[in-house]
Amino acid sequence: MIKAENISIRLGDEEILKEISTTFDRGKTNLVIGRSGSGKTVMVKCLIGLFTPDVGSIYFEDKAIKVMNENEKRILREDTGMLFQGGALFDSMNIEENVMFPLRMFSNKKRPEMLARVNEVLKRVELENVNKKFPDEISGGMKKRVSIARAIVNKPKYLFCDEPNSGLDPKTATLIDNLIQEITKENNITTVVVTHDMNSVMEIGEKIVLLKNGRIVWEGSNQEIFKTDNKDISDFVYSSDLFKKIRDIQIEEQ
Amino acid sequence: MKYLRDIGSYFIMLRKVFSSPTKGSVLRELIFKEIDDLIISSLGIVSFISFFVGGVIAIQTALNVDNPLIPKSLIGFATRQSIILEFAPTFISIIMAGKVGSFITSSIGSMRVTEQIDALEVMGVNSLNYLVFPKIIALLFYPFLIAIAMFLGIIGGLIASVYGGFTSITDFIIGIQDSFTPFHLVYAFIKTFVFAFIIATIPSWQGYYMRGGALEVGKASTNSFVWTSVLIILTNYIITQLLLS
């Protein structure tokens, strides 16, 4: 479980996050949604410790980051997997070395054991026979899957995904969404996904946090979206004609 | 104010480079890779430049010594002094600031732009130790490169002056042995170690703290070369003043 309590952060002259308080539960895919510039990525960067909030606290299993010593922070980071928007794979390493990297850094396993685990996670993300390829030799969707494999290879307790399906075709995007949800359930981990993709919201949004101008303006599940009369979430979700039609059909059916 | 902030961030970077070390087995591999990238891959260009510049120094000295009272061995003497005192340690370092420095800035800068450094940090890796420390260790081997530059520069001078008909082998060798002061080599290698540290850290700092996209990586590489060269020239002056005057 991850809890943000009243966090605010200012970058330059602008206050990016304002009094954010929410909880992300274990075993659920938690989504942070909002328009571009609403503060989603900054919020996740605060959660993973790349940014330090000016005000407020972030708790991992009831322990605040700001009271953790360096060793506790290091252990927490070893328990954290992150899927970056662009994949952030290491260019100088092949796929196998990329996925093996966290194991080499933090485990005392022998190379054959590490290799077995790498092959296991690559198979889990439906990638095989790519071990010796380099990141610039594979497609965007494959890069995302390699990045997921690298994020989960060390069996993390927390998984963060920044725009996991941006720039992907709808079929690959759905595949990535389903993969994230399945991995969350299988490993009972706390997953936080930043997205503005409405398909993701509808498919895997067990808990959704809507940010607007750095504030949380709505929280709920994908099931609650259709029932809520909150103007902000309605404006965001039904900004597309397709979803407006879906809503009209739902209303008609009711 | 900006310069003060930059100087501060450079020293903060240095402190972080030497803290939270990366796992030994990984670090060992990184150091060997950096020795290959930074030192071994520079051998060719350094050898080529040293040999021909050594030749040019010898020819220019010979052409400016037309007084019959001045011994021909002066050509060897002047070539040795120019190469050991200045050309090999200082000017090869400026060439290396361009070759190696730009490589360091662009590789670290590209990692910054593509969030690879963020990925390291999120995994709990001290990215500065992981990226910069192996470069500093690899550049401890930089004096070997400078020793090769000194040797080839003098050989280049010998060949150019003998085959150019300016002096004989015997006179040239007498010249390079004449009034040899071993401390000049100590001075040259002290400079080399200082320049190696500058070449490893200034470009790393430029790359690590850059912001923006691909265009800014190019700008950071240019800045890295300018600042590394300026610092090499400044420290060269200070060390010379301290050790030789």
Short mmCIF file of C-alpha atoms in Angstrom, two decimals:
data_model
loop_
_atom_site.label_atom_id
_atom_site.label_comp_id
_atom_site.label_asym_id
_atom_site.label_seq_id
_atom_site.Cartn_x
_atom_site.Cartn_y
_atom_site.Cartn_z
CA MET A 1 0.00 0.00 0.00
CA ILE A 2 1.20 3.50 -0.84
CA LYS A 3 -0.30 6.58 0.78
CA ALA A 4 0.22 10.19 -0.26
CA GLU A 5 -0.69 12.63 2.48
CA ASN A 6 -1.22 16.26 1.64
CA ILE A 7 1.72 16.50 -0.80
CA SER A 8 2.53 19.72 -2.65
CA ILE A 9 5.48 20.49 -4.87
CA ARG A 10 6.67 23.58 -6.68
CA LEU A 11 8.99 23.34 -9.70
CA GLY A 12 10.39 26.73 -10.64
CA ASP A 13 7.67 29.32 -10.18
CA GLU A 14 4.78 26.95 -10.69
CA GLU A 15 3.07 24.83 -8.06
CA ILE A 16 2.65 21.51 -9.86
CA LEU A 17 0.92 19.45 -7.15
CA LYS A 18 -1.42 20.94 -4.57
CA GLU A 19 -2.40 19.08 -1.38
CA ILE A 20 -2.60 15.63 -2.91
CA SER A 21 -3.93 12.95 -0.56
CA THR A 22 -4.80 9.45 -1.72
CA THR A 23 -4.10 5.76 -1.15
CA PHE A 24 -3.05 3.11 -3.64
CA ASP A 25 -3.92 -0.42 -2.50
CA ARG A 26 -1.96 -3.62 -2.94
CA GLY A 27 -3.18 -6.04 -5.61
CA LYS A 28 -4.97 -3.32 -7.55
CA THR A 29 -4.14 -1.42 -10.72
CA ASN A 30 -4.33 2.19 -9.60
CA LEU A 31 -4.57 4.76 -12.36
CA VAL A 32 -3.58 8.42 -12.23
CA ILE A 33 -5.28 10.20 -15.11
CA GLY A 34 -5.57 13.77 -16.30
CA ARG A 35 -4.85 16.06 -19.19
CA SER A 36 -1.29 16.80 -20.28
CA GLY A 37 0.35 19.14 -17.77
CA SER A 38 -2.02 18.19 -14.95
CA GLY A 39 0.86 16.88 -12.79
CA LYS A 40 0.52 13.10 -13.30
CA THR A 41 4.17 12.36 -14.06
CA VAL A 42 5.38 14.70 -11.30
CA MET A 43 3.10 12.86 -8.89
CA VAL A 44 4.61 9.50 -9.81
CA LYS A 45 8.12 10.93 -9.68
CA CYS A 46 7.32 12.08 -6.13
CA LEU A 47 6.04 8.61 -5.26
CA ILE A 48 9.21 6.90 -6.54
CA GLY A 49 11.48 9.46 -4.90
CA LEU A 50 12.87 11.23 -7.97
CA PHE A 51 11.26 14.44 -6.68
CA THR A 52 10.89 15.37 -3.01
CA PRO A 53 7.58 17.08 -2.15
CA ASP A 54 7.89 20.52 -0.53
CA VAL A 55 5.04 19.67 1.84
CA GLY A 56 3.38 16.42 2.94
CA SER A 57 4.45 12.79 3.29
CA ILE A 58 4.48 9.64 1.23
CA TYR A 59 4.08 6.34 3.07
CA PHE A 60 5.06 2.89 1.88
CA GLU A 61 3.29 0.34 4.11
CA ASP A 62 2.78 2.97 6.82
CA LYS A 63 6.43 4.12 6.85
CA ALA A 64 7.06 7.66 5.63
CA ILE A 65 9.87 8.08 3.09
CA LYS A 66 11.10 11.18 4.84
CA VAL A 67 11.86 9.29 8.07
CA MET A 68 13.63 6.44 6.27
CA ASN A 69 17.41 6.29 6.47
CA GLU A 70 19.52 5.82 3.32
CA ASN A 71 19.63 2.04 3.71
CA GLU A 72 15.84 1.79 4.06
CA LYS A 73 15.42 4.00 0.99
CA ARG A 74 17.81 1.78 -0.97
CA ILE A 75 15.88 -1.35 0.03
CA LEU A 76 12.62 0.37 -0.92
CA ARG A 77 14.01 1.20 -4.35
CA GLU A 78 15.14 -2.38 -4.84
CA ASP A 79 11.49 -3.32 -4.19
CA THR A 80 10.34 -0.86 -6.86
CA GLY A 81 9.92 -1.48 -10.58
CA MET A 82 9.30 1.32 -13.03
CA LEU A 83 8.15 1.33 -16.61
CA PHE A 84 9.16 4.64 -18.18
CA GLN A 85 7.25 6.32 -20.99
CA GLY A 86 10.07 5.72 -23.50
CA GLY A 87 11.09 2.39 -22.01
CA ALA A 88 14.43 3.78 -20.72
CA LEU A 89 16.24 0.63 -21.77
CA PHE A 90 20.03 0.85 -21.63
CA ASP A 91 21.19 1.35 -25.24
CA SER A 92 24.58 -0.22 -24.67
CA MET A 93 23.11 -3.51 -23.41
CA ASN A 94 21.18 -6.17 -25.27
CA ILE A 95 17.71 -7.24 -24.13
CA GLU A 96 19.02 -10.05 -21.95
CA GLU A 97 21.51 -7.76 -20.20
CA ASN A 98 18.84 -5.07 -19.76
CA VAL A 99 16.45 -7.46 -18.03
CA MET A 100 19.26 -9.05 -16.02
CA PHE A 101 20.54 -5.68 -14.80
CA PRO A 102 18.56 -5.47 -11.50
CA LEU A 103 19.53 -9.07 -10.68
CA ARG A 104 23.22 -8.36 -11.31
CA MET A 105 23.08 -5.26 -9.15
CA PHE A 106 21.10 -6.58 -6.21
CA SER A 107 21.20 -10.37 -6.07
CA ASN A 108 23.96 -12.87 -5.42
CA LYS A 109 22.58 -15.37 -7.91
CA LYS A 110 24.90 -17.22 -10.29
CA ARG A 111 24.68 -16.34 -13.98
CA PRO A 112 22.70 -19.50 -15.01
CA GLU A 113 20.11 -18.76 -12.31
CA MET A 114 19.84 -15.15 -13.45
CA LEU A 115 19.53 -16.25 -17.06
CA ALA A 116 16.73 -18.67 -16.14
CA ARG A 117 14.83 -15.86 -14.37
CA VAL A 118 15.38 -13.51 -17.33
CA ASN A 119 13.99 -16.10 -19.75
CA GLU A 120 11.06 -16.70 -17.39
CA VAL A 121 10.04 -13.02 -17.30
CA LEU A 122 10.65 -12.53 -21.03
CA LYS A 123 8.34 -15.48 -21.65
CA ARG A 124 5.82 -13.92 -19.25
CA VAL A 125 5.73 -10.73 -21.33
CA GLU A 126 5.42 -12.86 -24.47
CA LEU A 127 8.87 -12.10 -25.81
CA GLU A 128 11.12 -14.92 -26.87
CA ASN A 129 14.18 -15.16 -29.14
CA VAL A 130 15.02 -11.48 -28.64
CA ASN A 131 17.66 -11.97 -25.93
CA LYS A 132 20.61 -10.92 -28.06
CA LYS A 133 18.93 -8.01 -29.82
CA PHE A 134 19.63 -4.41 -28.86
CA PRO A 135 16.89 -1.89 -27.95
CA ASP A 136 17.18 -0.09 -31.29
CA GLU A 137 16.48 -3.36 -33.11
CA ILE A 138 13.01 -3.94 -31.63
CA SER A 139 9.63 -2.18 -31.95
CA GLY A 140 8.11 0.32 -29.49
CA GLY A 141 5.67 -2.27 -28.13
CA MET A 142 8.47 -4.78 -27.62
CA LYS A 143 10.54 -2.14 -25.82
CA LYS A 144 7.64 -1.56 -23.40
CA ARG A 145 7.38 -5.29 -22.77
CA VAL A 146 11.14 -5.56 -22.17
CA SER A 147 10.82 -2.63 -19.79
CA ILE A 148 8.02 -4.43 -17.92
CA ALA A 149 10.19 -7.56 -17.79
CA ARG A 150 13.07 -5.53 -16.33
CA ALA A 151 10.71 -3.91 -13.82
CA ILE A 152 9.38 -7.23 -12.50
CA VAL A 153 12.50 -9.42 -12.76
CA ASN A 154 13.49 -8.73 -9.16
CA LYS A 155 9.92 -9.44 -7.91
CA PRO A 156 9.13 -5.86 -6.78
CA LYS A 157 6.42 -4.96 -4.28
CA TYR A 158 5.61 -1.74 -6.15
CA LEU A 159 5.25 -1.20 -9.89
CA PHE A 160 5.00 2.24 -11.46
CA CYS A 161 4.14 2.76 -15.11
CA ASP A 162 4.38 6.13 -16.86
CA GLU A 163 2.15 6.23 -19.94
CA PRO A 164 2.70 2.52 -20.68
CA ASN A 165 0.79 2.50 -23.96
CA SER A 166 1.57 5.89 -25.43
CA GLY A 167 2.57 5.66 -29.07
CA LEU A 168 1.35 2.08 -29.42
CA ASP A 169 -1.31 0.67 -31.72
CA PRO A 170 -4.61 -0.20 -29.95
CA LYS A 171 -3.99 -3.96 -29.97
CA THR A 172 -0.50 -3.69 -28.48
CA ALA A 173 -1.78 -1.08 -25.99
CA THR A 174 -4.47 -3.50 -24.80
CA LEU A 175 -1.88 -6.27 -24.55
CA ILE A 176 0.32 -4.05 -22.35
CA ASP A 177 -2.67 -3.03 -20.18
CA ASN A 178 -3.70 -6.64 -19.66
CA LEU A 179 -0.13 -7.63 -18.91
CA ILE A 180 0.15 -4.96 -16.21
CA GLN A 181 -3.14 -6.05 -14.65
CA GLU A 182 -2.24 -9.76 -14.73
CA ILE A 183 1.20 -9.15 -13.21
CA THR A 184 -0.39 -7.03 -10.47
CA LYS A 185 -2.80 -9.85 -9.55
CA GLU A 186 -0.29 -12.70 -9.89
CA ASN A 187 2.30 -11.04 -7.66
CA ASN A 188 -0.11 -9.11 -5.43
CA ILE A 189 1.83 -5.90 -5.91
CA THR A 190 0.84 -2.24 -5.67
CA THR A 191 0.69 -0.84 -9.19
CA VAL A 192 0.34 2.82 -10.11
CA VAL A 193 -0.21 3.64 -13.78
CA VAL A 194 -0.09 7.15 -15.19
CA THR A 195 -2.15 7.42 -18.34
CA HIS A 196 -4.52 9.54 -20.36
CA ASP A 197 -5.64 6.61 -22.42
CA MET A 198 -9.37 6.03 -21.97
CA ASN A 199 -9.14 2.39 -23.03
CA SER A 200 -6.78 1.78 -20.10
CA VAL A 201 -9.18 3.59 -17.79
CA MET A 202 -12.06 1.37 -18.86
CA GLU A 203 -10.05 -1.87 -19.04
CA ILE A 204 -7.88 -1.89 -15.94
CA GLY A 205 -8.90 1.09 -13.78
CA GLU A 206 -9.70 -0.53 -10.46
CA LYS A 207 -8.93 2.75 -8.73
CA ILE A 208 -8.76 5.97 -10.69
CA VAL A 209 -7.44 9.31 -9.50
CA LEU A 210 -8.22 12.28 -11.76
CA LEU A 211 -5.81 15.21 -11.55
CA LYS A 212 -6.67 18.68 -12.76
CA ASN A 213 -4.28 21.62 -12.38
CA GLY A 214 -2.32 19.68 -9.77
CA ARG A 215 -5.32 18.78 -7.59
CA ILE A 216 -7.29 15.56 -7.23
CA VAL A 217 -10.79 16.34 -8.48
CA TRP A 218 -12.24 12.82 -8.57
CA GLU A 219 -11.48 9.32 -7.25
CA GLY A 220 -13.29 6.09 -7.98
CA SER A 221 -13.30 2.91 -10.06
CA ASN A 222 -14.00 2.42 -13.77
CA GLN A 223 -17.46 1.12 -12.84
CA GLU A 224 -18.24 4.34 -10.99
CA ILE A 225 -17.38 6.57 -13.94
CA PHE A 226 -20.70 5.82 -15.63
CA LYS A 227 -22.65 6.58 -12.47
CA THR A 228 -20.94 9.73 -11.28
CA ASP A 229 -22.24 13.20 -11.94
CA ASN A 230 -18.81 14.77 -11.33
CA LYS A 231 -18.32 17.31 -14.12
CA ASP A 232 -14.53 17.00 -14.28
CA ILE A 233 -14.48 13.24 -14.82
CA SER A 234 -17.38 13.47 -17.27
CA ASP A 235 -15.62 16.17 -19.26
CA PHE A 236 -12.42 14.13 -19.31
CA VAL A 237 -13.94 10.77 -20.15
CA TYR A 238 -16.55 12.01 -22.62
CA SER A 239 -14.23 14.34 -24.50
CA SER A 240 -14.22 11.69 -27.22
CA ASP A 241 -17.31 11.06 -29.40
CA LEU A 242 -16.83 7.31 -29.04
CA PHE A 243 -17.21 7.43 -25.28
CA LYS A 244 -20.14 9.83 -25.54
CA LYS A 245 -21.90 7.22 -27.69
CA ILE A 246 -21.03 4.46 -25.21
CA ARG A 247 -22.53 6.59 -22.42
CA ASP A 248 -25.70 7.25 -24.46
CA ILE A 249 -26.09 3.52 -25.14
CA GLN A 250 -25.63 2.77 -21.43
CA ILE A 251 -28.21 5.37 -20.47
CA GLU A 252 -30.62 3.95 -23.05
CA GLU A 253 -30.09 0.42 -21.73
CA GLN A 254 -30.80 1.60 -18.18
CA MET B 1 25.53 33.59 -9.31
CA LYS B 2 25.06 30.87 -11.95
CA TYR B 3 28.80 30.11 -11.92
CA LEU B 4 28.76 29.72 -8.13
CA ARG B 5 25.81 27.35 -8.39
CA ASP B 6 27.60 25.37 -11.13
CA ILE B 7 30.79 25.10 -9.07
CA GLY B 8 28.70 23.96 -6.09
CA SER B 9 26.88 21.31 -8.13
CA TYR B 10 30.21 20.06 -9.53
CA PHE B 11 31.58 19.46 -6.02
CA ILE B 12 28.30 17.92 -4.86
CA MET B 13 28.57 15.59 -7.85
CA LEU B 14 32.12 14.63 -6.86
CA ARG B 15 30.96 13.77 -3.33
CA LYS B 16 28.20 11.54 -4.71
CA VAL B 17 30.58 9.88 -7.19
CA PHE B 18 32.63 8.54 -4.29
CA SER B 19 29.67 7.45 -2.13
CA SER B 20 27.38 4.36 -2.24
CA PRO B 21 29.66 2.25 -4.44
CA THR B 22 28.32 -0.03 -7.15
CA LYS B 23 28.65 -3.79 -6.66
CA GLY B 24 32.30 -4.83 -7.17
CA SER B 25 31.80 -7.37 -9.97
CA VAL B 26 29.72 -4.90 -12.00
CA LEU B 27 32.18 -2.07 -11.35
CA ARG B 28 35.12 -4.16 -12.53
CA GLU B 29 33.43 -4.79 -15.88
CA LEU B 30 32.55 -1.10 -16.22
CA ILE B 31 36.15 -0.05 -15.56
CA PHE B 32 37.51 -2.42 -18.24
CA LYS B 33 34.90 -1.14 -20.69
CA GLU B 34 35.85 2.47 -19.95
CA ILE B 35 39.58 1.72 -20.34
CA ASP B 36 38.75 0.34 -23.76
CA ASP B 37 36.45 3.24 -24.72
CA LEU B 38 38.55 6.09 -23.35
CA ILE B 39 42.19 4.93 -23.47
CA ILE B 40 42.67 2.07 -25.94
CA SER B 41 40.43 3.64 -28.59
CA SER B 42 42.46 6.87 -28.37
CA LEU B 43 45.81 5.18 -29.00
CA GLY B 44 45.61 5.52 -32.78
CA ILE B 45 44.84 9.24 -32.98
CA VAL B 46 47.28 10.12 -30.17
CA SER B 47 50.08 8.14 -31.84
CA PHE B 48 49.38 9.69 -35.25
CA ILE B 49 49.29 13.27 -33.95
CA SER B 50 52.31 12.85 -31.67
CA PHE B 51 54.50 11.36 -34.39
CA PHE B 52 53.81 14.10 -36.93
CA VAL B 53 53.79 17.01 -34.50
CA GLY B 54 57.14 15.75 -33.16
CA GLY B 55 58.39 15.86 -36.76
CA VAL B 56 57.07 19.40 -37.28
CA ILE B 57 58.68 20.65 -34.03
CA ALA B 58 62.04 19.23 -35.15
CA ILE B 59 61.80 20.74 -38.66
CA GLN B 60 60.75 24.17 -37.37
CA THR B 61 63.54 24.17 -34.81
CA ALA B 62 66.06 23.18 -37.49
CA LEU B 63 64.85 25.88 -39.87
CA ASN B 64 65.22 28.53 -37.19
CA VAL B 65 68.71 27.48 -36.17
CA ASP B 66 70.93 28.75 -38.96
CA ASN B 67 73.77 30.09 -36.85
CA PRO B 68 76.79 27.76 -37.35
CA LEU B 69 77.85 28.38 -33.73
CA ILE B 70 74.71 26.69 -32.42
CA PRO B 71 75.20 22.92 -32.28
CA LYS B 72 72.86 20.71 -34.33
CA SER B 73 72.10 18.76 -31.17
CA LEU B 74 69.85 21.67 -30.20
CA ILE B 75 67.20 20.22 -32.53
CA GLY B 76 66.96 17.06 -30.41
CA PHE B 77 67.10 19.07 -27.19
CA ALA B 78 64.33 21.46 -28.27
CA THR B 79 62.14 18.64 -29.57
CA ARG B 80 62.47 16.72 -26.29
CA GLN B 81 61.76 19.74 -24.13
CA SER B 82 58.74 20.87 -26.19
CA ILE B 83 57.22 17.42 -26.28
CA ILE B 84 57.80 16.40 -22.66
CA LEU B 85 56.95 19.74 -21.08
CA GLU B 86 54.01 20.91 -23.16
CA PHE B 87 52.98 19.05 -26.26
CA ALA B 88 52.36 15.57 -24.80
CA PRO B 89 50.73 16.45 -21.47
CA THR B 90 48.86 19.65 -22.39
CA PHE B 91 48.02 19.60 -26.07
CA ILE B 92 47.21 15.90 -26.19
CA SER B 93 44.91 16.58 -23.21
CA ILE B 94 43.11 19.30 -25.15
CA ILE B 95 42.71 16.89 -28.06
CA MET B 96 41.40 14.31 -25.59
CA ALA B 97 38.99 16.91 -24.17
CA GLY B 98 37.50 17.02 -27.66
CA LYS B 99 37.54 13.31 -28.38
CA VAL B 100 36.91 11.68 -25.01
CA GLY B 101 35.18 14.64 -23.32
CA SER B 102 32.55 14.96 -26.04
CA PHE B 103 31.99 11.21 -25.96
CA ILE B 104 31.48 11.26 -22.18
CA THR B 105 29.09 14.24 -22.29
CA SER B 106 27.04 12.93 -25.18
CA SER B 107 26.76 9.39 -23.79
CA ILE B 108 25.72 10.55 -20.29
CA GLY B 109 23.54 13.33 -21.77
CA SER B 110 21.73 10.85 -24.01
CA MET B 111 21.10 8.66 -20.99
CA ARG B 112 19.63 11.68 -19.19
CA VAL B 113 17.37 12.58 -22.12
CA THR B 114 16.08 9.04 -22.54
CA GLU B 115 15.41 8.62 -18.77
CA GLN B 116 18.06 5.91 -18.43
CA ILE B 117 19.61 7.79 -15.50
CA ASP B 118 16.18 8.03 -13.85
CA ALA B 119 15.82 4.28 -14.39
CA LEU B 120 19.12 3.69 -12.56
CA GLU B 121 18.04 5.93 -9.68
CA VAL B 122 14.62 4.26 -9.37
CA MET B 123 16.35 0.87 -9.18
CA GLY B 124 18.38 2.16 -6.22
CA VAL B 125 21.65 2.47 -8.13
CA ASN B 126 23.87 5.47 -7.34
CA SER B 127 23.92 6.66 -10.96
CA LEU B 128 26.86 9.02 -10.44
CA ASN B 129 29.02 6.28 -8.98
CA TYR B 130 27.89 3.86 -11.68
CA LEU B 131 28.55 6.28 -14.57
CA VAL B 132 31.40 8.55 -13.48
CA PHE B 133 33.58 6.55 -11.05
CA PRO B 134 34.67 3.96 -13.68
CA LYS B 135 35.69 6.83 -16.00
CA ILE B 136 37.87 8.39 -13.30
CA ILE B 137 39.55 5.03 -12.64
CA ALA B 138 40.00 4.35 -16.37
CA LEU B 139 41.66 7.73 -16.83
CA LEU B 140 44.26 6.80 -14.21
CA PHE B 141 45.76 4.93 -17.16
CA TYR B 142 45.93 8.17 -19.13
CA PRO B 143 49.62 8.78 -18.25
CA PHE B 144 50.48 5.62 -20.25
CA LEU B 145 48.92 7.29 -23.29
CA ILE B 146 50.95 10.42 -22.64
CA ALA B 147 54.14 8.36 -22.24
CA ILE B 148 53.46 6.83 -25.65
CA ALA B 149 52.83 10.34 -27.05
CA MET B 150 56.18 11.51 -25.65
CA PHE B 151 58.04 8.54 -27.11
CA LEU B 152 56.43 8.78 -30.56
CA GLY B 153 56.80 12.57 -30.65
CA ILE B 154 60.55 12.29 -30.11
CA ILE B 155 60.80 9.43 -32.64
CA GLY B 156 58.86 11.60 -35.14
CA GLY B 157 61.30 14.44 -34.52
CA LEU B 158 64.26 12.12 -34.97
CA ILE B 159 62.99 10.70 -38.26
CA ALA B 160 61.99 14.12 -39.65
CA SER B 161 65.28 15.77 -38.78
CA VAL B 162 67.49 12.89 -39.92
CA TYR B 163 65.63 12.06 -43.15
CA GLY B 164 65.06 15.78 -43.80
CA GLY B 165 68.83 16.24 -43.74
CA PHE B 166 68.80 18.71 -40.83
CA THR B 167 70.99 16.71 -38.45
CA SER B 168 72.54 13.30 -37.88
CA ILE B 169 71.16 10.56 -35.63
CA THR B 170 74.15 11.00 -33.31
CA ASP B 171 73.60 14.76 -32.92
CA PHE B 172 69.88 14.30 -32.34
CA ILE B 173 70.48 11.64 -29.68
CA ILE B 174 73.12 13.82 -28.01
CA GLY B 175 70.50 16.58 -27.99
CA ILE B 176 67.77 14.51 -26.37
CA GLN B 177 70.23 13.39 -23.65
CA ASP B 178 71.62 16.87 -23.07
CA SER B 179 70.81 18.55 -19.71
CA PHE B 180 68.05 16.08 -19.02
CA THR B 181 66.18 16.93 -15.82
CA PRO B 182 64.18 13.94 -14.51
CA PHE B 183 61.93 16.35 -12.56
CA HIS B 184 60.54 17.57 -15.89
CA LEU B 185 59.02 14.12 -16.37
CA VAL B 186 57.61 14.20 -12.82
CA TYR B 187 56.13 17.63 -13.58
CA ALA B 188 54.65 16.36 -16.86
CA PHE B 189 53.02 13.34 -15.21
CA ILE B 190 51.67 15.37 -12.28
CA LYS B 191 49.98 17.59 -14.88
CA THR B 192 48.74 14.53 -16.72
CA PHE B 193 47.00 13.13 -13.63
CA VAL B 194 45.30 16.47 -12.96
CA PHE B 195 44.19 16.79 -16.59
CA ALA B 196 42.92 13.19 -16.55
CA PHE B 197 40.70 14.03 -13.57
CA ILE B 198 39.42 17.15 -15.37
CA ILE B 199 38.74 15.18 -18.58
CA ALA B 200 36.78 12.55 -16.62
CA THR B 201 34.71 14.83 -14.41
CA ILE B 202 33.89 18.07 -16.26
CA PRO B 203 32.29 16.32 -19.28
CA SER B 204 30.46 13.95 -16.91
CA TRP B 205 29.10 16.93 -14.97
CA GLN B 206 27.98 18.62 -18.21
CA GLY B 207 26.20 15.48 -19.39
CA TYR B 208 24.67 14.51 -16.05
CA TYR B 209 23.07 17.85 -15.25
CA MET B 210 21.94 18.77 -18.76
CA ARG B 211 18.25 19.35 -19.42
CA GLY B 212 16.32 19.16 -22.67
CA GLY B 213 16.51 16.99 -25.76
CA ALA B 214 18.89 15.90 -28.51
CA LEU B 215 19.83 19.47 -29.46
CA GLU B 216 20.86 20.21 -25.87
CA VAL B 217 23.06 17.09 -25.87
CA GLY B 218 25.02 18.68 -28.73
CA LYS B 219 25.23 22.00 -26.90
CA ALA B 220 26.36 20.26 -23.72
CA SER B 221 29.13 18.48 -25.68
CA THR B 222 30.36 21.80 -27.05
CA ASN B 223 30.25 23.42 -23.58
CA SER B 224 32.04 20.41 -22.18
CA PHE B 225 34.91 20.83 -24.66
CA VAL B 226 35.15 24.59 -24.01
CA TRP B 227 35.17 24.28 -20.21
CA THR B 228 37.48 21.26 -20.13
CA SER B 229 39.98 23.08 -22.38
CA VAL B 230 39.76 26.28 -20.32
CA LEU B 231 40.36 24.37 -17.10
CA ILE B 232 43.26 22.42 -18.61
CA ILE B 233 44.94 25.66 -19.73
CA LEU B 234 44.32 27.34 -16.35
CA THR B 235 45.56 24.42 -14.26
CA ASN B 236 48.53 24.05 -16.62
CA TYR B 237 49.51 27.63 -15.80
CA ILE B 238 49.00 27.14 -12.05
CA ILE B 239 50.93 23.84 -11.90
CA THR B 240 53.78 25.27 -13.99
CA GLN B 241 53.97 28.30 -11.73
CA LEU B 242 53.99 26.09 -8.63
CA LEU B 243 56.42 23.42 -9.80
CA LEU B 244 58.82 25.06 -12.24
CA SER B 245 59.13 28.74 -11.42
#
